[in-house]
mmCIF file of C-alpha atoms in Angstrom:
data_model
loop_
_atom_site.group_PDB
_atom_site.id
_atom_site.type_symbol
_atom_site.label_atom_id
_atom_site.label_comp_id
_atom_site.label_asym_id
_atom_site.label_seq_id
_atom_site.Cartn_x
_atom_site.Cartn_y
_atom_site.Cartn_z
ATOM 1 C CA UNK A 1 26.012 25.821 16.682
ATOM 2 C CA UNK A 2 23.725 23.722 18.734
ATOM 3 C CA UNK A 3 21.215 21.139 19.149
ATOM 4 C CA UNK A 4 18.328 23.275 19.408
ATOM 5 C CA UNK A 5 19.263 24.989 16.357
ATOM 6 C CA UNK A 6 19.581 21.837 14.496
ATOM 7 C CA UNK A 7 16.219 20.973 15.771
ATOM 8 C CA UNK A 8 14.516 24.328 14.442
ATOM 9 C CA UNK A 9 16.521 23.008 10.655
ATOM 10 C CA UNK A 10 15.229 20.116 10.580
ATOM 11 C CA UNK A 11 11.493 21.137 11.240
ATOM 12 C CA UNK A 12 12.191 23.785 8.815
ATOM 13 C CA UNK A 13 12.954 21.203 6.274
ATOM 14 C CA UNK A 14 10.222 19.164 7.387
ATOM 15 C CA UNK A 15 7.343 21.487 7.589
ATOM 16 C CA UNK A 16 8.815 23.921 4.587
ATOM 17 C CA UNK A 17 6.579 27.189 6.404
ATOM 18 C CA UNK A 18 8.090 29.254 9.025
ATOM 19 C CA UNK A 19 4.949 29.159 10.780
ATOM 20 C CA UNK A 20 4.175 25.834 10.838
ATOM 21 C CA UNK A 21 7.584 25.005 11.758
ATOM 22 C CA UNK A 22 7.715 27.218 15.015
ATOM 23 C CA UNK A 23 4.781 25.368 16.242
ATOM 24 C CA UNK A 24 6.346 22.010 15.706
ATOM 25 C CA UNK A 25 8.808 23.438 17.835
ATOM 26 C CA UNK A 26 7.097 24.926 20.854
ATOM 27 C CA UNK A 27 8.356 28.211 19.822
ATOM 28 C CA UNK A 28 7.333 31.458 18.392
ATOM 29 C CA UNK A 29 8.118 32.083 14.653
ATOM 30 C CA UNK A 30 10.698 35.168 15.074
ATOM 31 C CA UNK A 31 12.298 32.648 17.155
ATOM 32 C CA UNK A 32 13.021 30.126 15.039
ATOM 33 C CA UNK A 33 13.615 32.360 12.042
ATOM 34 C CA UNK A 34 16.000 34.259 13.913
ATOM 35 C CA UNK A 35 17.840 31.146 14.786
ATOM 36 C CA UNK A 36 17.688 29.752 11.506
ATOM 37 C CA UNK A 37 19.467 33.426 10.618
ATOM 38 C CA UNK A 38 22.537 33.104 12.950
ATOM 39 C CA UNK A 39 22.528 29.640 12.458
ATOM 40 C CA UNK A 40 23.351 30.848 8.340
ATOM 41 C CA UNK A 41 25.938 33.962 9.706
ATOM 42 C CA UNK A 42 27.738 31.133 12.215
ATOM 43 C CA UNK A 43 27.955 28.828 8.978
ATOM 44 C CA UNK A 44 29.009 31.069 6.569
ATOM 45 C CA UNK A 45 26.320 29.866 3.802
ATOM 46 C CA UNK A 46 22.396 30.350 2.497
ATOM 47 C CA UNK A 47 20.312 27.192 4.237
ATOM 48 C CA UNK A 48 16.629 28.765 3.110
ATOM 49 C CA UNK A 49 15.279 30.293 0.013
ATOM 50 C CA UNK A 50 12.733 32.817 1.459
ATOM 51 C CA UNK A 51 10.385 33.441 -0.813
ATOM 52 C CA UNK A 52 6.307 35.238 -0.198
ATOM 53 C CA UNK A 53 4.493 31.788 -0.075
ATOM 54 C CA UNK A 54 6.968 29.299 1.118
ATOM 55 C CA UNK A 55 10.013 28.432 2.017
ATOM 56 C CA UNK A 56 12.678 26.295 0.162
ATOM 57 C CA UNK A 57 16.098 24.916 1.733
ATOM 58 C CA UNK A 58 18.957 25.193 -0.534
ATOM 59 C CA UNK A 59 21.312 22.559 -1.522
ATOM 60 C CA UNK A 60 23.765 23.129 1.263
ATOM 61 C CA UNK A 61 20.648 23.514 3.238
ATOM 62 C CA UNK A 62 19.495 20.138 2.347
ATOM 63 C CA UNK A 63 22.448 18.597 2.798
ATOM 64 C CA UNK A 64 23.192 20.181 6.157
ATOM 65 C CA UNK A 65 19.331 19.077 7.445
ATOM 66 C CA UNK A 66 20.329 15.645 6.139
ATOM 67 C CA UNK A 67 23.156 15.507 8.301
ATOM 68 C CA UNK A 68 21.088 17.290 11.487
ATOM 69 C CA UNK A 69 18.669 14.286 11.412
ATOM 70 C CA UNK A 70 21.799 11.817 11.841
ATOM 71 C CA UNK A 71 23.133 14.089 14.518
ATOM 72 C CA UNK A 72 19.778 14.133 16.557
ATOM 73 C CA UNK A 73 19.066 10.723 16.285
ATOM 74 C CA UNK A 74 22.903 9.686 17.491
ATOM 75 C CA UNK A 75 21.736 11.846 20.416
ATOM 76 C CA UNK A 76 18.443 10.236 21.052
ATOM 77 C CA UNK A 77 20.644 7.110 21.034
ATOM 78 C CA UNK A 78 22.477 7.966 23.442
ATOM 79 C CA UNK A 79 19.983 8.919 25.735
ATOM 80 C CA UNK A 80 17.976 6.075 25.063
ATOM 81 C CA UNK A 81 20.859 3.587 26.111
ATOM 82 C CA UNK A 82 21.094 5.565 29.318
ATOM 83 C CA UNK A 83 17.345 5.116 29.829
ATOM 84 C CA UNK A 84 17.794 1.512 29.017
ATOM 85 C CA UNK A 85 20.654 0.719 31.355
ATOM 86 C CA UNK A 86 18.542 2.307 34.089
ATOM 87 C CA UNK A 87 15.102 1.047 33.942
ATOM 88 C CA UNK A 88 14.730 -1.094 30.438
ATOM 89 C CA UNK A 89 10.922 -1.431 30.502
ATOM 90 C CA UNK A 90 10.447 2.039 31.068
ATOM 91 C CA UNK A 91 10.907 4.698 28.565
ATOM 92 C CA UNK A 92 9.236 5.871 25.549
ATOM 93 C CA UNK A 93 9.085 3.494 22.329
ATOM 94 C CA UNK A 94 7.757 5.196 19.497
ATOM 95 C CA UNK A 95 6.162 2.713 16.823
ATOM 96 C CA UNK A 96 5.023 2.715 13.435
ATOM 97 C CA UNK A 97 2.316 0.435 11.669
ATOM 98 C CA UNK A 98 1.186 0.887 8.618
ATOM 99 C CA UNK A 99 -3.020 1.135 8.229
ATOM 100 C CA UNK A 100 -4.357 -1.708 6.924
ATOM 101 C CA UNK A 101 -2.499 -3.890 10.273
ATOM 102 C CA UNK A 102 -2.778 -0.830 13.214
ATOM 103 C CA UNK A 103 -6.451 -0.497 13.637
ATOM 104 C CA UNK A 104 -7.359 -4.481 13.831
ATOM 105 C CA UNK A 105 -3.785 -5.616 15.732
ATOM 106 C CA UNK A 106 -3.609 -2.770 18.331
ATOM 107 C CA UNK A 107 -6.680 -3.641 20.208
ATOM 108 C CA UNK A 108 -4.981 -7.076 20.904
ATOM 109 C CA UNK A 109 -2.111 -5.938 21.123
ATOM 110 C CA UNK A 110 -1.788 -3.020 23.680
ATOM 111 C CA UNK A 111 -3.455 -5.021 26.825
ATOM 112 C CA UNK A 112 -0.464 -7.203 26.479
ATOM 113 C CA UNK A 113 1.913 -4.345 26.452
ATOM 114 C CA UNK A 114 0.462 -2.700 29.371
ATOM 115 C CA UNK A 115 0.262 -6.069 31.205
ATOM 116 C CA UNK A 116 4.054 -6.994 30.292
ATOM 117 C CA UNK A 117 5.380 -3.846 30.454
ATOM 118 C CA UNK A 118 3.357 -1.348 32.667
ATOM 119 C CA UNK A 119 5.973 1.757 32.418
ATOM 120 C CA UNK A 120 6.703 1.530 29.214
ATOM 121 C CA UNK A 121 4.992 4.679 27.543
ATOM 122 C CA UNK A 122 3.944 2.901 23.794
ATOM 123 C CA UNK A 123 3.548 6.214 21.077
ATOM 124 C CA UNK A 124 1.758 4.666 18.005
ATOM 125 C CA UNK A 125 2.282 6.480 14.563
ATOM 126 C CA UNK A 126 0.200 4.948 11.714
ATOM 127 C CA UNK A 127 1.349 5.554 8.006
ATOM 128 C CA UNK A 128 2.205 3.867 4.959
ATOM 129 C CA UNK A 129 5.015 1.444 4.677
ATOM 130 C CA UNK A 130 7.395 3.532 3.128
ATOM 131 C CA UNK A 131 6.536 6.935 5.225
ATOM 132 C CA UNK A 132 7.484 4.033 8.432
ATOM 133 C CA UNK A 133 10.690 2.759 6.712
ATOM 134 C CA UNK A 134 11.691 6.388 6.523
ATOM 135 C CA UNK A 135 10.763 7.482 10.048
ATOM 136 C CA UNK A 136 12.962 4.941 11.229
ATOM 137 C CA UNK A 137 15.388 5.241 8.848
ATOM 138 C CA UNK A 138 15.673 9.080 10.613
ATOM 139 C CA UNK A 139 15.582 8.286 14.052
ATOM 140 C CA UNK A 140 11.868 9.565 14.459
ATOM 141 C CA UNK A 141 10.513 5.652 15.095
ATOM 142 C CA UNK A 142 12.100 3.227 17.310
ATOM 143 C CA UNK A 143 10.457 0.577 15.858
ATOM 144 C CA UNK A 144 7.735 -0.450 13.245
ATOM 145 C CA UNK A 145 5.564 -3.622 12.734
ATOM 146 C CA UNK A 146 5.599 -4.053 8.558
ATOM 147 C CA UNK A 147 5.133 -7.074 6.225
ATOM 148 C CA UNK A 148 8.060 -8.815 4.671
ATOM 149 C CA UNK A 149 10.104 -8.935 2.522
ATOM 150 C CA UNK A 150 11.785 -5.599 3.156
ATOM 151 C CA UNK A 151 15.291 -4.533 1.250
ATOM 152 C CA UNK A 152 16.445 -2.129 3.684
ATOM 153 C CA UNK A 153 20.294 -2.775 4.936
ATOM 154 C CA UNK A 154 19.689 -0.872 7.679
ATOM 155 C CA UNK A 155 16.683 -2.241 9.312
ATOM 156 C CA UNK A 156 16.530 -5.659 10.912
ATOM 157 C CA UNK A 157 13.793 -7.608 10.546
ATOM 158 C CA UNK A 158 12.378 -10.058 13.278
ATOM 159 C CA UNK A 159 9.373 -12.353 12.171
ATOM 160 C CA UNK A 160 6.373 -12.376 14.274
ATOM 161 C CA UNK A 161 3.335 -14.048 12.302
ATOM 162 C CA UNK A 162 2.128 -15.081 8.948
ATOM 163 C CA UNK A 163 -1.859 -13.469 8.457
ATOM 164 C CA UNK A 164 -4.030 -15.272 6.158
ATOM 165 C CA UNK A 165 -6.322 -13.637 3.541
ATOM 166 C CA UNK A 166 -9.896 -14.521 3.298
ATOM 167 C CA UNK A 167 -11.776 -13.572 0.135
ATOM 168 C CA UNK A 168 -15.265 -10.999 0.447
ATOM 169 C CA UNK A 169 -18.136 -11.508 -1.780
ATOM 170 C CA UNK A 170 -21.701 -10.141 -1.140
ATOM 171 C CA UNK A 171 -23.921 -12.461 -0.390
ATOM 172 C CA UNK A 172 -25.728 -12.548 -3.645
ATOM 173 C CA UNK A 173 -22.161 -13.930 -5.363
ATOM 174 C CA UNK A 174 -21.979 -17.142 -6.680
ATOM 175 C CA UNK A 175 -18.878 -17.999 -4.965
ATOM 176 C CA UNK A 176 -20.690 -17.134 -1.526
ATOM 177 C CA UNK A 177 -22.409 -20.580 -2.104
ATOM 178 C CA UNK A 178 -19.337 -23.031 -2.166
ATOM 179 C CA UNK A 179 -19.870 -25.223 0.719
ATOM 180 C CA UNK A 180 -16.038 -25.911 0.918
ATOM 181 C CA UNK A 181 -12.929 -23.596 0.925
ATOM 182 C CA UNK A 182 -11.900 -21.842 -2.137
ATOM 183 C CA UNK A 183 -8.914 -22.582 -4.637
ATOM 184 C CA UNK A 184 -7.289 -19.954 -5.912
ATOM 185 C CA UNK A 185 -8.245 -21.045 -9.418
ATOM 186 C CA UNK A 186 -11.766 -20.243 -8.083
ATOM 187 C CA UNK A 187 -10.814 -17.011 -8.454
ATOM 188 C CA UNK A 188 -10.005 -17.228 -12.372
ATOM 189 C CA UNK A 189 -11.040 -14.345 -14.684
ATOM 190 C CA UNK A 190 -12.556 -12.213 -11.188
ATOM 191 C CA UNK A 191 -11.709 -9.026 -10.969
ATOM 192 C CA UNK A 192 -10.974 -7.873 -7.603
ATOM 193 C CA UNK A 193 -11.160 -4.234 -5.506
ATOM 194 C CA UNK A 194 -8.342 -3.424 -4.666
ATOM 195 C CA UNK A 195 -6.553 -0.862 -2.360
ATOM 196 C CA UNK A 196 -4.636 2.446 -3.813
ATOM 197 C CA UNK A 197 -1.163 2.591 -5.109
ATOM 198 C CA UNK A 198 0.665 2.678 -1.520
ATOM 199 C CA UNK A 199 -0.499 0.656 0.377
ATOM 200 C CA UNK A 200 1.360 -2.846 1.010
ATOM 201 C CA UNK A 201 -1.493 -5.101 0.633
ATOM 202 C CA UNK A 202 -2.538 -3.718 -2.597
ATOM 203 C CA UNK A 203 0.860 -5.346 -3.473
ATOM 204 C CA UNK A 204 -0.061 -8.542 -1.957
ATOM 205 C CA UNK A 205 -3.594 -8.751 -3.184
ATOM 206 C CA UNK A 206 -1.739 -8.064 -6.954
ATOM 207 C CA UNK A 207 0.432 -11.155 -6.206
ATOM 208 C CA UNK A 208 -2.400 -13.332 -5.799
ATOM 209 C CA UNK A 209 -4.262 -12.312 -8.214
ATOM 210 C CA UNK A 210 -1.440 -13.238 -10.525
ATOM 211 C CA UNK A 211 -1.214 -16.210 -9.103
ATOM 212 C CA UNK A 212 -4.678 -16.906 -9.380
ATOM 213 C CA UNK A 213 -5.531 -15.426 -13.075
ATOM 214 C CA UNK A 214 -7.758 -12.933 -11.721
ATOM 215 C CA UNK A 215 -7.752 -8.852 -12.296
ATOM 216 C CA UNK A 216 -8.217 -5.666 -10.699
ATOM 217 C CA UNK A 217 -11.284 -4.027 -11.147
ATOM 218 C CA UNK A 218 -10.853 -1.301 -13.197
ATOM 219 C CA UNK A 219 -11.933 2.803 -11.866
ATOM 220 C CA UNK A 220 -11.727 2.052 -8.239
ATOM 221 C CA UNK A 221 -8.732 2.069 -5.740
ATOM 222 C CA UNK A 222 -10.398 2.389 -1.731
ATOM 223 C CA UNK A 223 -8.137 4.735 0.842
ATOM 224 C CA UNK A 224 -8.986 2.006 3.457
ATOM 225 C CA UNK A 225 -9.893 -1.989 3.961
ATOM 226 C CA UNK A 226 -13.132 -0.250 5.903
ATOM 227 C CA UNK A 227 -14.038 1.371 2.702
ATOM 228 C CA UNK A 228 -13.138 -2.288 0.634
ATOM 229 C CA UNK A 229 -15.701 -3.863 3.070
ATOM 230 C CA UNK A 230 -18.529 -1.654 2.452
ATOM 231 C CA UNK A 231 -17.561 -1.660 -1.231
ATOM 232 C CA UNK A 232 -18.494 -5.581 -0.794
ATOM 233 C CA UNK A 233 -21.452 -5.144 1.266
ATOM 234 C CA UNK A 234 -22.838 -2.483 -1.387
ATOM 235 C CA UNK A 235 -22.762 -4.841 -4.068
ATOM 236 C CA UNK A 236 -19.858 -3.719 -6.213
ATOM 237 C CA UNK A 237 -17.097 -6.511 -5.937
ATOM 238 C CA UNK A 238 -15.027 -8.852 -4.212
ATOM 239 C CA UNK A 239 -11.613 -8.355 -2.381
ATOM 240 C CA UNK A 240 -9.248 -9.826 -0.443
ATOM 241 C CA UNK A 241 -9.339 -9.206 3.762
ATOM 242 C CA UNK A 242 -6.609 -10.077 6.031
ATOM 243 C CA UNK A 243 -7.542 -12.307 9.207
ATOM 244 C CA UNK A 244 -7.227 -9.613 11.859
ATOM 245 C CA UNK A 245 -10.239 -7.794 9.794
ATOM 246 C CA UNK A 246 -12.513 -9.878 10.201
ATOM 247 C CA UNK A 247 -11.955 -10.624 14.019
ATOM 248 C CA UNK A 248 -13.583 -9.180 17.208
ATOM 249 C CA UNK A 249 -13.589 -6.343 18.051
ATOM 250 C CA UNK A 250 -14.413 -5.845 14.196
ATOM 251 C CA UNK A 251 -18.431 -6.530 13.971
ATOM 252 C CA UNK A 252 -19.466 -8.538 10.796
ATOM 253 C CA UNK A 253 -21.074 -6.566 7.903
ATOM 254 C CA UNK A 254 -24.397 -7.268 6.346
ATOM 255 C CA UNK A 255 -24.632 -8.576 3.309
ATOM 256 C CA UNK A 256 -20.769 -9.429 3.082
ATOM 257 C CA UNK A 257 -20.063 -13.244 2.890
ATOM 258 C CA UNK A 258 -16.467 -14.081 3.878
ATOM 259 C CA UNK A 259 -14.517 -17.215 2.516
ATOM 260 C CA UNK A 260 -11.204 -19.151 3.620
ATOM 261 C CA UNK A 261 -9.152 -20.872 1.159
ATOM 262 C CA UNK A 262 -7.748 -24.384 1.213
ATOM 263 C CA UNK A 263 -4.406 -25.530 1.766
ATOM 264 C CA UNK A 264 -1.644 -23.176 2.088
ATOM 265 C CA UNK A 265 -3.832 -20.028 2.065
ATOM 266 C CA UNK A 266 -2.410 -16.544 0.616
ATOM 267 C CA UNK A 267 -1.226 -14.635 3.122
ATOM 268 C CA UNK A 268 1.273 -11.951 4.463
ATOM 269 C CA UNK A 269 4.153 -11.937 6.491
ATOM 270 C CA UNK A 270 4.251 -9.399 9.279
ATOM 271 C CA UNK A 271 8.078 -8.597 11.752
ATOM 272 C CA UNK A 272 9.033 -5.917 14.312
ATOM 273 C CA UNK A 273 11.933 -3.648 12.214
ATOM 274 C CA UNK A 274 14.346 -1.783 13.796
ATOM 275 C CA UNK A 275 17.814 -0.132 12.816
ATOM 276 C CA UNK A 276 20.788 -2.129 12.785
ATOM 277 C CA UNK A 277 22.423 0.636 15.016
ATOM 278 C CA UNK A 278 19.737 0.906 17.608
ATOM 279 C CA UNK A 279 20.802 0.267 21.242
ATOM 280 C CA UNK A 280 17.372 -1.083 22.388
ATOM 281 C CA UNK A 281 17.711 -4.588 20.339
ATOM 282 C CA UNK A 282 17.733 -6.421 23.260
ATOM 283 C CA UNK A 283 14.365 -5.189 24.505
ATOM 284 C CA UNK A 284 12.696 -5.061 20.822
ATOM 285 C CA UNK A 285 13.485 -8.837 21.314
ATOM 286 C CA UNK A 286 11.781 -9.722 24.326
ATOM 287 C CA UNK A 287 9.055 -6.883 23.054
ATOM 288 C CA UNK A 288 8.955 -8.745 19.655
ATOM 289 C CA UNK A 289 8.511 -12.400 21.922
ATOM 290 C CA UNK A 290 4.918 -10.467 23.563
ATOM 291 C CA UNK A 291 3.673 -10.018 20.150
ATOM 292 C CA UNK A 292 4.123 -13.467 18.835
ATOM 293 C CA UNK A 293 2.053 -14.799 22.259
ATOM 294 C CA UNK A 294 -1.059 -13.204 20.651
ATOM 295 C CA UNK A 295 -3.631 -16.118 21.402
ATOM 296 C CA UNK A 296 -3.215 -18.345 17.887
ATOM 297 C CA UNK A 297 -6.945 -17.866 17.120
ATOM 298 C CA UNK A 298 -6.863 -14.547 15.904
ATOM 299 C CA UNK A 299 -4.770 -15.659 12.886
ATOM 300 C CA UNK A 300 -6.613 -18.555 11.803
ATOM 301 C CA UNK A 301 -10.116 -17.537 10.294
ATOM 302 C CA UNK A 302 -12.335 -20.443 11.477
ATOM 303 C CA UNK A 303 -15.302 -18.875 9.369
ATOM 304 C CA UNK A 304 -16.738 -22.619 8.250
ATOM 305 C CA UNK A 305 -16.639 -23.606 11.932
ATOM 306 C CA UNK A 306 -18.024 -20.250 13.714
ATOM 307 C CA UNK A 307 -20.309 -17.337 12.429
ATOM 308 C CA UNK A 308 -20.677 -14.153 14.313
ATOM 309 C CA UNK A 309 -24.098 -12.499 14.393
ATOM 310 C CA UNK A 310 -24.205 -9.804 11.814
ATOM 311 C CA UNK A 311 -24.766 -6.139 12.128
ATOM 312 C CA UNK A 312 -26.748 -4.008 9.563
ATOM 313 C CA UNK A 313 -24.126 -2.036 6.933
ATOM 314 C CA UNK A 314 -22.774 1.595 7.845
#
């Protein structure tokens, strides 16, 4: 037995197609499926259920993949905490965000990276919350930037900012002309658009619309806050946006009028997460201390005091 052949498991497991998991791997298919073969005679035991249109791991195979993934990461470990005692900003860090955060934080966020630390090579994975929480549960993340609260044991959680919402009406709305900020009992008996079932912030949004005695608008759920936003801008609702959103590089949307709320606004809770285990916490620390020196601006919405010049719908 040996670490490649482990490797060529767990993409097996992964991918579930020969084919597909032979190109994961950088090798050809009779490759992999004749390690996967010897890799059964050394063991003694069935790993994959063969079958014409796909392939199937057994239960010792599942079990045995499970335990591959704990072996490869240990080993990534280890040669991470070599890398680390070497050079500490240099290296790979592989990190996950989840969608409705990546595309309106990263453009802030990188420069400061590359400024701070110039050889650090920064992979960026974006996926849902729970498809992050179990990349790094498996050793395939490093680190991932997700809202609290989290119940993982096994992660560790360091806070980096609180995001305010801001509510989206079109124009046309009758809450677009308050002169003052909203209350969330402004939002009483509204139904809002809301985001599909895995997504974080459709969890959030739910919350305050609980709080607030409003609804969800009933035969829509968008993939994406992009598609909310033009959901707005076309008439059909309200929603809730979170402060990075609506901030440059982002261009402001015709016909969408945006609206802060007073007082302790709603909000979410963002940290850098990393496992308990991992031997880079020191520098997810000091890399955790570049993302809270984002300028403060970006998180407060300042949409009373300063309008950007709109651009016509997409």
């Amino acid at each position: 037995m040996n670490l490649r052949d482990l490797h060529y498991l767990v993409a097996l497991a992964e991918h579930r197609h020969f084919g597909r998991a032979a190109e994961a791997s950088f090798v050809s298919q009779p490759t992999l499926s004749t390690q996967i073969k010897k890799l059964e005679d050394e063991l003694g035991v069935a790993l994959v259920e063969r079958t014409p249109r796909k392939v199937l791991l057994t239960e010792t195979g599942r079990e045995i993949a499970r335990r591959a993934r704990g072996v490869l990461s240990e080993i990534e470990e280890i040669k991470a905490i070599a890398q680390r005692t070497r050079d500490p900003e240099s290296g790979t860090l592989r990190l996950g965000i989840f969608p409705t955060l990546g595309p309106y934080l990263l453009p802030h966020l990188v420069p400061l990276v590359r400024k701070q630390f110039p050889r650090l090579e920064l992979l960026l994975v974006e996926e849902k919350t729970e498809q992050v929480i179990r990349m790094l549960r498996e050793g395939s993340l490093d680190v991932g930037i997700l809202a609290l609260p989290l119940h993982e044991e096994s992660l560790h959680s360091e806070f980096l900012f609180e995001e305010p919402f801001v509510l989206a009406v079109p124009e046309d709305h009758p809450l677009a002309h308050k002169q003052k900020r909203l209350k969330l009992d402004d939002l009483e008996d509204e139904s809002l658009l809301l985001l599909e079932d895995g997504h974080c912030m459709r969890d959030q949004a739910l919350e305050v619309c609980q709080l607030a005695g409003a609804g969800e608008r009933s035969g829509f759920r968008a993939t994406s806050l992009e598609t909310l936003r033009q959901m707005v801008a076309a008439n059909v609702g309200i929603t809730l946006l979170p402060t990075l959103a609506i901030k440059p590089p982002v261009a402001r949307t015709d016909n969408v009028h945006l609206l802060e709320f007073a007082g302790r606004p709603p909000s979410r809770r963002i940290a850098l997460v990393w496992r308990k285990s991992s031997s880079m916490g020191t520098f997810l620390e000091r890399f955790a201390a570049v993302i809270r020196d984002l300028p403060a601006g970006l998180l407060q919405p300042d949409i009373l005091e300063a309008k950007p010049a709109r651009t016509p719908a997409r």
